[in-house]
Short mmCIF file of C-alpha atoms in Angstrom, two decimals:
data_model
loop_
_atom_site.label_atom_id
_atom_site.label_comp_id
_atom_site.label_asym_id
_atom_site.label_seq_id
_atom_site.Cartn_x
_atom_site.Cartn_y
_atom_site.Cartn_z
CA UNK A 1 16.47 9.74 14.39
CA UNK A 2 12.68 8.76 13.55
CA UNK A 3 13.75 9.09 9.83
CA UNK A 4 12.04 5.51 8.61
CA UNK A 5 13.80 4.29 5.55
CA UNK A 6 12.46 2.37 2.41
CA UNK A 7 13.76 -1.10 1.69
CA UNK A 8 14.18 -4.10 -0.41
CA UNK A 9 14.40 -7.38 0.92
CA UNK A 10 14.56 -11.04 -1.27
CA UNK A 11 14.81 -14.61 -0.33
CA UNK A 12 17.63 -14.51 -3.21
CA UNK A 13 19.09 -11.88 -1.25
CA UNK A 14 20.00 -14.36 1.51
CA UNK A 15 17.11 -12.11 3.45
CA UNK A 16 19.25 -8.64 3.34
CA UNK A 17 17.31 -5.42 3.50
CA UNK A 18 18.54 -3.18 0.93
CA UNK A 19 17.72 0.22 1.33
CA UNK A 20 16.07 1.71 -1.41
CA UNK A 21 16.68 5.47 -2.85
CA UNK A 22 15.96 8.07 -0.43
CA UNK A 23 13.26 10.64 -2.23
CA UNK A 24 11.78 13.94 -0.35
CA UNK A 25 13.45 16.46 1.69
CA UNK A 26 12.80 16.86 5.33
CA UNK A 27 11.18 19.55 7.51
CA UNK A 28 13.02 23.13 7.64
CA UNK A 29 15.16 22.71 10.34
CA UNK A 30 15.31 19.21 10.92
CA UNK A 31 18.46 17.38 11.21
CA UNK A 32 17.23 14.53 10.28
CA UNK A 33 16.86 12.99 6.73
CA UNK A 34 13.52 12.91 5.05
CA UNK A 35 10.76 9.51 5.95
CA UNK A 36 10.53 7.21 3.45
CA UNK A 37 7.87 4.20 3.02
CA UNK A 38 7.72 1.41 0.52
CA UNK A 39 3.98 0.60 0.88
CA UNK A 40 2.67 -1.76 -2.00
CA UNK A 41 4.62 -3.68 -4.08
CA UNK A 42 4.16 -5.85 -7.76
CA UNK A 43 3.61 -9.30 -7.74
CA UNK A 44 7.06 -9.62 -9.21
CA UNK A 45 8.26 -7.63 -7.36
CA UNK A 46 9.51 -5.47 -10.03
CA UNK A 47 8.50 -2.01 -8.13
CA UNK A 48 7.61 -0.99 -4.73
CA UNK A 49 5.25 2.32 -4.14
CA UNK A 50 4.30 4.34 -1.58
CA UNK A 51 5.24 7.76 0.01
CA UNK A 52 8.28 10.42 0.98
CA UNK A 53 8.19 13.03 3.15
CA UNK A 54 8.21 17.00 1.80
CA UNK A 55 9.32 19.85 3.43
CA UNK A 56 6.06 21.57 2.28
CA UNK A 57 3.49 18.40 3.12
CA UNK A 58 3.93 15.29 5.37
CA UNK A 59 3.30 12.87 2.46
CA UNK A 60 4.40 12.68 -1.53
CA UNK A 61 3.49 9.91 -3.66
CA UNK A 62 6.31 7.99 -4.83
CA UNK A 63 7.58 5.12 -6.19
CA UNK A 64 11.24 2.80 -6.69
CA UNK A 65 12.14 0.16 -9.16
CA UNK A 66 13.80 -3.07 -8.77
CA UNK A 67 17.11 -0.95 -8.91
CA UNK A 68 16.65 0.73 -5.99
CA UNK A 69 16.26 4.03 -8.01
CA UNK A 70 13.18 6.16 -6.82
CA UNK A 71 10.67 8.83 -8.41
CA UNK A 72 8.41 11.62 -7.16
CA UNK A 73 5.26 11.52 -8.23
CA UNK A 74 3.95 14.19 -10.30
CA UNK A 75 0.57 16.08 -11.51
CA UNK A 76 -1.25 17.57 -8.09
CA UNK A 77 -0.12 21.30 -6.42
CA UNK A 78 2.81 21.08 -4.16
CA UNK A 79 0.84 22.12 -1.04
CA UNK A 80 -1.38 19.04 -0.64
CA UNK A 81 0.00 15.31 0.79
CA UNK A 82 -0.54 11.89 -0.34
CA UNK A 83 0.44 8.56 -0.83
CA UNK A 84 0.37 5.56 -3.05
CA UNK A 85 -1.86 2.55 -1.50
CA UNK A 86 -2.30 0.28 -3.85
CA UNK A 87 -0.76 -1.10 -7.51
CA UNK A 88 -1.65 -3.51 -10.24
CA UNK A 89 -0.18 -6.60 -10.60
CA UNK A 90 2.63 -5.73 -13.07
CA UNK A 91 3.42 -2.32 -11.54
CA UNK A 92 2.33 -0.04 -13.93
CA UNK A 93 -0.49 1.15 -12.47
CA UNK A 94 -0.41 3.07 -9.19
CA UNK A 95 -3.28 4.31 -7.08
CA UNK A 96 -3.58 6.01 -3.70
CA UNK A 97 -4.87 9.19 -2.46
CA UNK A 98 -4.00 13.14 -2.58
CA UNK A 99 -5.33 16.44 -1.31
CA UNK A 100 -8.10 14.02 -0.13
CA UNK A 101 -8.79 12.67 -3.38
CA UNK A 102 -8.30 9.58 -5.03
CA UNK A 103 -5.89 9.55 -8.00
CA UNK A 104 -4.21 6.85 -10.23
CA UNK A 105 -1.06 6.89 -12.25
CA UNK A 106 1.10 5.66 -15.08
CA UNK A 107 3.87 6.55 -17.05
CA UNK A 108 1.62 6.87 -19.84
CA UNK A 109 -0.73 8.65 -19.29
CA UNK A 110 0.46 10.24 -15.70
CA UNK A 111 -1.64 11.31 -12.85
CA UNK A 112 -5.50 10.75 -13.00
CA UNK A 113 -7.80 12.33 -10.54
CA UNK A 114 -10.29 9.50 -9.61
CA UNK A 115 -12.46 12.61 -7.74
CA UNK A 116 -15.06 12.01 -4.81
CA UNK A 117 -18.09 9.89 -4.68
CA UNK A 118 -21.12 12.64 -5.72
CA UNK A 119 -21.93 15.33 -3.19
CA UNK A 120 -18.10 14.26 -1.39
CA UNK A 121 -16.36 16.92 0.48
CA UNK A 122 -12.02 16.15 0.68
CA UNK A 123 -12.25 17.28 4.08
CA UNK A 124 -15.48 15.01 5.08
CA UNK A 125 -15.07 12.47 2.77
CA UNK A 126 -11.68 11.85 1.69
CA UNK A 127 -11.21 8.94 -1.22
CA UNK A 128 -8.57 6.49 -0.51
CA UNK A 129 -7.83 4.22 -3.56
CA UNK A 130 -7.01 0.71 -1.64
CA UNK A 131 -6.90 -1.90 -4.78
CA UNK A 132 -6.53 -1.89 -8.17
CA UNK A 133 -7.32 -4.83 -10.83
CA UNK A 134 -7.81 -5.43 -14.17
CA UNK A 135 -4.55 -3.47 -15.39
CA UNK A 136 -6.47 -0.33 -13.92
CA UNK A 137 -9.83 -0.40 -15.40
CA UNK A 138 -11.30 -1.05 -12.13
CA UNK A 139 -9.78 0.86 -9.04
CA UNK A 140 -11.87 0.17 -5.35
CA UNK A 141 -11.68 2.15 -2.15
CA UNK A 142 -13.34 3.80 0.88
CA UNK A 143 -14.93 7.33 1.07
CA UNK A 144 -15.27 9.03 3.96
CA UNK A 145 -14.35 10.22 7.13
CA UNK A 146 -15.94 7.72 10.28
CA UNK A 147 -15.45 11.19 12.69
CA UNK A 148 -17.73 13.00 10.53
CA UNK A 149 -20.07 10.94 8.14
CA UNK A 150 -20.54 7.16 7.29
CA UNK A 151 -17.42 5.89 5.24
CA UNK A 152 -18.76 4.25 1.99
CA UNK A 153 -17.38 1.76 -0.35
CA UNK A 154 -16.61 2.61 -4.06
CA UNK A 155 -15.72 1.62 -7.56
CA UNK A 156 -13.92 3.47 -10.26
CA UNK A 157 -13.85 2.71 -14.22
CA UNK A 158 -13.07 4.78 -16.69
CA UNK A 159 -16.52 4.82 -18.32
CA UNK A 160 -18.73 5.39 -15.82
CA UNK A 161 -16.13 7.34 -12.63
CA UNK A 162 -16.75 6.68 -9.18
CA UNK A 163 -19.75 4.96 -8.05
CA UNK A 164 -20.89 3.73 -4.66
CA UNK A 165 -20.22 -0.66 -4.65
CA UNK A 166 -23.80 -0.90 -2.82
CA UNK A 167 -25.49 0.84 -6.45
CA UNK A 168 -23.21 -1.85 -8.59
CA UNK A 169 -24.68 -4.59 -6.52
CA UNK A 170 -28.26 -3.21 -6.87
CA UNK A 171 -27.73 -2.73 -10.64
CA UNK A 172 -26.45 -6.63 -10.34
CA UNK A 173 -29.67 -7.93 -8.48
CA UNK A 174 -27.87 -8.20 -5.71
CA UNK A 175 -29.72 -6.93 -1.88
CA UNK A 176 -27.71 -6.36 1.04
CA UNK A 177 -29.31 -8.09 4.00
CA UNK A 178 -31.21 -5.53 5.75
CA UNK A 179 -28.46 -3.01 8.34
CA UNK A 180 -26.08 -3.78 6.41
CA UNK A 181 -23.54 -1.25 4.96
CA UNK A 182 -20.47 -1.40 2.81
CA UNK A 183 -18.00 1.11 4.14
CA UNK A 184 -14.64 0.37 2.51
CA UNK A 185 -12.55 -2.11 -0.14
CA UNK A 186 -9.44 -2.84 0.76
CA UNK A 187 -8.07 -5.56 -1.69
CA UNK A 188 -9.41 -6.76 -4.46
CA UNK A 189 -8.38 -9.87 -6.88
CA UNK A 190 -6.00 -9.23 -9.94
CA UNK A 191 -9.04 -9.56 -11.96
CA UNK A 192 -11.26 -7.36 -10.02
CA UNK A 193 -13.78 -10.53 -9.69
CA UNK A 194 -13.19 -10.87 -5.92
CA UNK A 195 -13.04 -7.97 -3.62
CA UNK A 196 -12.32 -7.67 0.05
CA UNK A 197 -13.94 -4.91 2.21
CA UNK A 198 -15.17 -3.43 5.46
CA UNK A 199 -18.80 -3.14 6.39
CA UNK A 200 -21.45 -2.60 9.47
CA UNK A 201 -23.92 -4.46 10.27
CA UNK A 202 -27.47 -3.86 11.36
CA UNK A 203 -26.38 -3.86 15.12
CA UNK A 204 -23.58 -1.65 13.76
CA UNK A 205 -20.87 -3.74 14.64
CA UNK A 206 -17.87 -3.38 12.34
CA UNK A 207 -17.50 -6.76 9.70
CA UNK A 208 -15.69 -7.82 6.78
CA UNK A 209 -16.91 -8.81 3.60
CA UNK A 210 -16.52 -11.20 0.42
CA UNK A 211 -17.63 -9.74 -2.96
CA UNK A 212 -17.61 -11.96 -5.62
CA UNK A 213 -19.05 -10.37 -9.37
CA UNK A 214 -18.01 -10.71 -12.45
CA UNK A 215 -16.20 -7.86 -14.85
CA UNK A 216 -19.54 -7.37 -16.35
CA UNK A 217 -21.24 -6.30 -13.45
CA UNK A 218 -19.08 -3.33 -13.20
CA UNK A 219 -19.38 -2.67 -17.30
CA UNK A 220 -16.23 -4.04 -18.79
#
């Protein structure tokens, strides 16, 4: 039926998936029942995010708690998709992307959009918010399209928004070796003091990358 479901699965649980609540509604017409995907989860495994298809979009944030029980995300117009990629440690922070910007999210305080990088276009260069530390006061991710510009990393606090990671280094007295770029985070430490990412190099070959700073560098 090409309807994927969300689950739950456990060691404790003698390794049985348990389904998980199923959120969305499907395409007019379609017989079958709405996709559901359980993307990120808690370290203790206390809740599980990711998306739900809409009838209106092919992608709503959502999220489910150890219960099973799930919840549409709320806070951006009905007529733009997303999803949740990443979440902090103890699940109360969720972070992802929508209408081609980044956003974050908690009960609290509800939906937070994290913007563009300065001068970003949605359309060419679409935030994606891949890791979040620190409880949320640092979010990382990638900006950018590859079809249409050069993808570049990024990091988000509340003070100081979204800035490109290759001006934090700078600021940090930190030089890339010459070529290289960072083009995209996509984990990151609990801490945000060790971050995982996606560059080029000078023969433009595609690399990964180790960033280890401390919370000062990025002004907490």
């Amino acid at each position: 039926g090409c309807n994927a479901e969300a689950f739950r699965w456990d060691a404790a649980g003698r390794g049985i998936m348990t389904p998980l609540e199923r959120l969305g509604a499907s395409f007019p017409g379609s017989p079958s029942a709405p996709s559901n995907r359980a993307t990120v989860i808690a370290d203790d495994g206390s809740r599980v995010a990711g998306f739900a298809q809409s009838d209106l979009v092919d992608r709503w944030p959502a999220y489910w708690d150890a219960d099973g029980s799930g919840t549409l995300l709320t806070g951006k117009a009905s007529d733009q998709p997303g999803e949740v990629l990443s979440i902090s440690a103890d699940g109360s922070v969720l972070a992802g992307t929508w209408g081609g910007e980044a956003f974050s999210w908690t009960a609290a305080g509800g939906f937070v959009n994290l913007g563009l990088l300065p001068g970003g276009d949605p359309f060419f260069d679409p935030t994606y918010a891949n890791a979040v530390s620190a409880g949320g006061q640092l979010i990382f991710g990638t900006a950018g399209n590859a079809f249409f510009s050069v993808p570049r990393a990024w990091v988000w606090t509340a003070a100081d928004g979204m800035r490109d990671l290759t001006d934090v280094l700078s600021a940090a007295g930190l030089t890339l070796p010459a070529g290289v770029s960072l083009t995209g985070v996509t984990a990151a430490s609990s801490d945000g003091t060790r971050v995982l990412g996606t560059a080029t190099d000078a023969q433009f070959r595609a690399v990964t990358f180790v960033l280890t700073l401390p919370q000062s560098a990025y002004g907490l």
